[in-house]
Amino acid sequence: MSAAVDRLVEVVRLLREHCLWTAALTHASLVTYLIEESYELVEAIEDGQPEEELRGELADVLLQVVLHAEIARERGAFDLDGVAEALTAKLVRRNRHVF
């Protein structure tokens, strides 16, 4: 991964270890935030907000993905790399005309 993504994963991991609020998050407790952040992203797109605002909303959605992946990693299920691998496989499978 890139240095920026590696740093993001590290920061989320540290928050899970040292921030009581973040450590208490579960897949289920994150659902509300995921929905809220997704709606905010849609709103930014539909309102034609500046690119900087769009980037910020995408970052909020990405945080949700990274948090879910970290929770899964802690349980030994998968990590962010596994999510990326699953997405890559799905994209290749669905786009045989390209690959």
Coordinates of N, CA, C and O in Angstrom, one line a residue:
M1 N 0.8 -1.2 0.0 CA 0.0 0.0 0.0 C 0.9 1.2 0.0 O 2.1 1.2 0.2
S2 N 0.2 2.4 -0.2 CA 1.0 3.6 -0.1 C 1.3 4.0 1.3 O 0.7 3.5 2.2
A3 N 2.3 4.9 1.5 CA 2.6 5.4 2.8 C 1.4 6.0 3.5 O 1.2 5.8 4.7
A4 N 0.6 6.7 2.7 CA -0.6 7.4 3.3 C -1.6 6.4 3.9 O -2.1 6.5 5.0
V5 N -1.8 5.3 3.1 CA -2.7 4.3 3.5 C -2.2 3.5 4.7 O -2.9 3.2 5.7
D6 N -0.9 3.2 4.6 CA -0.2 2.5 5.8 C -0.3 3.3 7.0 O -0.6 2.8 8.1
R7 N -0.1 4.6 6.9 CA -0.2 5.5 8.1 C -1.7 5.6 8.6 O -1.9 5.6 9.8
L8 N -2.6 5.6 7.7 CA -4.0 5.6 8.1 C -4.4 4.4 8.9 O -5.0 4.4 10.0
V9 N -4.0 3.2 8.4 CA -4.2 2.0 9.1 C -3.5 2.0 10.5 O -4.1 1.5 11.5
E10 N -2.3 2.5 10.5 CA -1.6 2.6 11.8 C -2.3 3.5 12.8 O -2.5 3.1 14.0
V11 N -2.8 4.6 12.4 CA -3.5 5.6 13.2 C -4.8 4.9 13.7 O -5.1 5.0 14.9
V12 N -5.6 4.3 12.9 CA -6.8 3.6 13.3 C -6.5 2.5 14.3 O -7.2 2.4 15.3
R13 N -5.4 1.8 14.1 CA -5.0 0.7 15.0 C -4.7 1.3 16.4 O -5.1 0.8 17.4
L14 N -3.9 2.4 16.4 CA -3.6 3.1 17.6 C -4.8 3.6 18.3 O -4.9 3.5 19.6
L15 N -5.7 4.2 17.6 CA -7.0 4.6 18.2 C -7.8 3.5 18.8 O -8.3 3.6 19.9
R16 N -7.8 2.3 18.1 CA -8.5 1.2 18.7 C -7.8 0.7 20.0 O -8.5 0.2 20.9
E17 N -6.5 0.9 20.1 CA -5.8 0.4 21.2 C -5.8 1.4 22.4 O -5.8 1.0 23.6
H18 N -5.9 2.7 22.1 CA -5.7 3.7 23.2 C -6.8 4.7 23.4 O -6.8 5.5 24.3
C19 N -7.9 4.6 22.6 CA -9.0 5.5 22.7 C -10.2 4.7 23.1 O -10.6 3.8 22.4
L20 N -10.7 4.9 24.3 CA -11.8 4.0 24.8 C -13.0 4.1 23.9 O -13.6 3.0 23.7
W21 N -13.4 5.2 23.4 CA -14.5 5.3 22.5 C -14.3 4.5 21.2 O -15.2 3.7 20.8
T22 N -13.2 4.7 20.6 CA -12.9 4.0 19.4 C -12.8 2.5 19.6 O -13.2 1.7 18.8
A23 N -12.2 2.1 20.7 CA -12.0 0.7 21.1 C -13.3 0.0 21.3 O -13.5 -1.2 21.0
A24 N -14.3 0.7 21.7 CA -15.7 0.1 22.0 C -16.5 -0.1 20.7 O -17.5 -0.7 20.7
L25 N -16.1 0.5 19.6 CA -16.8 0.4 18.3 C -16.9 -1.0 17.9 O -16.0 -1.8 18.0
T26 N -18.1 -1.4 17.3 CA -18.3 -2.7 16.7 C -18.8 -2.5 15.3 O -19.2 -1.4 14.9
H27 N -18.9 -3.6 14.6 CA -19.5 -3.5 13.2 C -20.9 -2.9 13.4 O -21.3 -2.0 12.6
A28 N -21.7 -3.4 14.4 CA -23.1 -3.0 14.5 C -23.1 -1.5 15.0 O -24.0 -0.8 14.4
S29 N -22.3 -1.1 15.9 CA -22.4 0.3 16.3 C -21.9 1.3 15.3 O -22.3 2.5 15.3
L30 N -21.2 0.8 14.3 CA -20.7 1.7 13.2 C -21.7 1.9 12.1 O -21.6 2.8 11.3
V31 N -22.8 1.1 12.1 CA -23.8 1.2 11.0 C -24.3 2.6 10.8 O -24.4 3.1 9.7
T32 N -24.7 3.2 11.9 CA -25.3 4.5 11.9 C -24.3 5.5 11.3 O -24.7 6.3 10.5
Y33 N -23.1 5.4 11.7 CA -22.1 6.3 11.1 C -21.8 6.1 9.6 O -21.7 7.1 8.9
L34 N -21.8 4.9 9.2 CA -21.6 4.5 7.8 C -22.7 5.1 7.0 O -22.5 5.7 5.9
I35 N -24.0 5.0 7.4 CA -25.1 5.5 6.7 C -25.0 7.1 6.7 O -25.2 7.7 5.6
E36 N -24.7 7.7 7.8 CA -24.6 9.1 7.9 C -23.5 9.7 7.0 O -23.8 10.6 6.2
E37 N -22.4 9.0 7.0 CA -21.3 9.5 6.2 C -21.6 9.3 4.7 O -21.2 10.1 3.9
S38 N -22.2 8.2 4.4 CA -22.6 8.0 3.0 C -23.6 9.0 2.5 O -23.5 9.6 1.4
Y39 N -24.6 9.4 3.3 CA -25.5 10.4 2.9 C -24.8 11.8 2.8 O -25.1 12.6 1.9
E40 N -23.9 12.1 3.7 CA -23.1 13.3 3.5 C -22.3 13.4 2.2 O -22.2 14.4 1.6
L41 N -21.8 12.2 1.8 CA -21.0 12.2 0.6 C -22.0 12.4 -0.6 O -21.7 13.2 -1.5
V42 N -23.1 11.7 -0.6 CA -24.1 11.9 -1.6 C -24.5 13.4 -1.7 O -24.6 14.0 -2.8
E43 N -24.8 14.0 -0.6 CA -25.2 15.4 -0.5 C -24.1 16.3 -1.1 O -24.4 17.2 -1.9
A44 N -22.8 16.0 -0.8 CA -21.7 16.8 -1.4 C -21.7 16.7 -2.9 O -21.5 17.7 -3.6
I45 N -21.9 15.5 -3.4 CA -21.9 15.3 -4.8 C -23.1 16.0 -5.5 O -23.0 16.8 -6.5
E46 N -24.3 15.8 -4.9 CA -25.5 16.4 -5.5 C -25.5 17.9 -5.5 O -26.1 18.5 -6.3
D47 N -24.9 18.4 -4.4 CA -24.9 19.9 -4.2 C -23.8 20.5 -5.0 O -23.7 21.8 -5.0
G48 N -23.0 19.7 -5.7 CA -21.8 20.3 -6.4 C -20.8 21.0 -5.6 O -20.3 22.0 -6.0
Q49 N -20.6 20.5 -4.4 CA -19.7 21.1 -3.4 C -18.3 21.1 -4.0 O -18.0 20.2 -4.8
P50 N -17.4 21.9 -3.5 CA -16.0 22.0 -4.1 C -15.3 20.6 -3.8 O -15.7 19.8 -3.0
E51 N -14.3 20.4 -4.7 CA -13.5 19.1 -4.6 C -13.0 18.9 -3.2 O -12.9 17.7 -2.8
E52 N -12.6 19.9 -2.5 CA -12.0 19.7 -1.2 C -13.1 19.1 -0.2 O -12.8 18.3 0.6
E53 N -14.3 19.6 -0.4 CA -15.4 19.0 0.5 C -15.7 17.6 0.1 O -15.9 16.8 0.9
L54 N -15.7 17.3 -1.2 CA -15.9 15.9 -1.7 C -14.8 15.0 -1.1 O -15.0 13.9 -0.6
R55 N -13.5 15.5 -1.2 CA -12.4 14.7 -0.6 C -12.6 14.4 0.9 O -12.4 13.3 1.3
G56 N -13.1 15.4 1.6 CA -13.3 15.2 3.0 C -14.4 14.2 3.3 O -14.3 13.4 4.2
E57 N -15.5 14.2 2.5 CA -16.6 13.3 2.7 C -16.1 11.9 2.3 O -16.5 10.9 2.9
L58 N -15.3 11.8 1.2 CA -14.8 10.5 0.8 C -13.9 9.9 2.0 O -13.9 8.7 2.3
A59 N -13.1 10.8 2.6 CA -12.3 10.4 3.7 C -13.1 9.8 4.9 O -12.7 8.8 5.5
D60 N -14.2 10.4 5.1 CA -15.1 10.0 6.2 C -15.7 8.6 5.9 O -15.7 7.7 6.8
V61 N -16.0 8.3 4.6 CA -16.5 7.0 4.2 C -15.3 6.0 4.3 O -15.5 4.9 4.8
L62 N -14.1 6.4 3.9 CA -13.0 5.5 3.9 C -12.7 5.1 5.4 O -12.3 4.0 5.7
L63 N -12.8 6.1 6.3 CA -12.6 5.8 7.7 C -13.5 4.6 8.2 O -13.1 3.7 8.9
Q64 N -14.8 4.6 7.7 CA -15.7 3.5 8.1 C -15.1 2.2 7.6 O -15.2 1.2 8.3
V65 N -14.7 2.2 6.3 CA -14.1 0.9 5.8 C -12.9 0.5 6.6 O -12.8 -0.7 6.9
V66 N -12.0 1.4 6.9 CA -10.8 1.0 7.6 C -11.2 0.5 9.0 O -10.6 -0.4 9.5
L67 N -12.1 1.2 9.7 CA -12.5 0.7 11.0 C -13.1 -0.7 11.0 O -12.8 -1.5 11.8
H68 N -14.0 -0.9 10.0 CA -14.6 -2.3 9.9 C -13.5 -3.3 9.6 O -13.5 -4.4 10.2
A69 N -12.5 -3.0 8.8 CA -11.4 -3.9 8.5 C -10.6 -4.1 9.7 O -10.1 -5.3 9.9
E70 N -10.3 -3.1 10.5 CA -9.5 -3.3 11.7 C -10.2 -4.1 12.7 O -9.6 -5.0 13.4
I71 N -11.5 -3.9 12.9 CA -12.3 -4.8 13.8 C -12.2 -6.2 13.4 O -12.0 -7.1 14.2
A72 N -12.3 -6.5 12.1 CA -12.2 -7.8 11.6 C -10.8 -8.4 11.8 O -10.6 -9.6 12.1
R73 N -9.8 -7.5 11.5 CA -8.4 -8.0 11.7 C -8.2 -8.4 13.2 O -7.5 -9.5 13.5
E74 N -8.7 -7.7 14.1 CA -8.6 -8.0 15.5 C -9.2 -9.4 15.8 O -8.7 -10.1 16.8
R75 N -10.2 -9.8 15.1 CA -10.8 -11.1 15.3 C -10.2 -12.2 14.5 O -10.6 -13.3 14.5
G76 N -9.2 -11.8 13.7 CA -8.5 -12.8 12.9 C -9.2 -13.1 11.6 O -8.9 -14.2 11.0
A77 N -10.2 -12.3 11.2 CA -11.0 -12.6 10.0 C -10.3 -12.1 8.7 O -10.1 -12.9 7.8
F78 N -10.1 -10.8 8.6 CA -9.4 -10.2 7.4 C -9.0 -8.9 7.8 O -9.2 -8.4 8.9
D79 N -8.2 -8.2 6.9 CA -7.7 -6.9 7.1 C -8.0 -6.0 5.9 O -8.7 -6.5 5.0
L80 N -7.5 -4.8 5.9 CA -7.8 -3.9 4.7 C -7.2 -4.5 3.5 O -7.8 -4.3 2.4
D81 N -6.1 -5.1 3.5 CA -5.5 -5.8 2.3 C -6.5 -6.8 1.8 O -6.7 -6.9 0.6
G82 N -7.1 -7.6 2.7 CA -8.1 -8.6 2.3 C -9.3 -7.9 1.6 O -9.8 -8.5 0.6
V83 N -9.7 -6.8 2.1 CA -10.8 -6.0 1.5 C -10.4 -5.6 0.1 O -11.2 -5.8 -0.9
A84 N -9.2 -5.1 0.0 CA -8.7 -4.6 -1.4 C -8.6 -5.8 -2.3 O -9.0 -5.7 -3.5
E85 N -8.1 -6.9 -1.8 CA -8.0 -8.1 -2.7 C -9.4 -8.6 -3.1 O -9.6 -9.0 -4.3
A86 N -10.4 -8.6 -2.2 CA -11.7 -9.0 -2.6 C -12.3 -8.1 -3.7 O -13.0 -8.5 -4.6
L87 N -12.1 -6.8 -3.5 CA -12.6 -5.8 -4.5 C -11.9 -6.0 -5.8 O -12.6 -6.0 -6.9
T88 N -10.6 -6.2 -5.8 CA -9.9 -6.4 -7.1 C -10.4 -7.6 -7.8 O -10.7 -7.5 -9.0
A89 N -10.6 -8.7 -7.1 CA -11.1 -9.9 -7.7 C -12.5 -9.7 -8.3 O -12.8 -10.2 -9.4
K90 N -13.3 -9.0 -7.5 CA -14.7 -8.7 -8.0 C -14.6 -7.9 -9.3 O -15.4 -8.1 -10.2
L91 N -13.8 -6.8 -9.3 CA -13.7 -6.0 -10.5 C -13.2 -6.7 -11.7 O -13.7 -6.5 -12.8
V92 N -12.2 -7.6 -11.5 CA -11.7 -8.4 -12.6 C -12.8 -9.3 -13.1 O -13.0 -9.5 -14.3
R93 N -13.4 -10.0 -12.2 CA -14.5 -11.0 -12.5 C -15.6 -10.3 -13.3 O -16.1 -10.9 -14.2
R94 N -16.0 -9.1 -12.9 CA -17.1 -8.4 -13.5 C -16.7 -7.7 -14.8 O -17.6 -7.2 -15.5
N95 N -15.5 -7.6 -15.1 CA -15.0 -6.9 -16.3 C -14.1 -7.7 -17.1 O -13.0 -7.3 -17.5
R96 N -14.5 -8.9 -17.5 CA -13.7 -9.8 -18.3 C -13.3 -9.2 -19.6 O -12.3 -9.5 -20.2
H97 N -14.1 -8.3 -20.1 CA -13.8 -7.6 -21.4 C -12.6 -6.8 -21.3 O -12.0 -6.4 -22.3
V98 N -12.2 -6.4 -20.1 CA -10.9 -5.6 -19.9 C -9.8 -6.5 -19.5 O -8.7 -6.3 -19.9
F99 N -10.1 -7.5 -18.7 CA -9.0 -8.4 -18.1 C -9.0 -9.7 -18.8 O -8.4 -10.6 -18.4

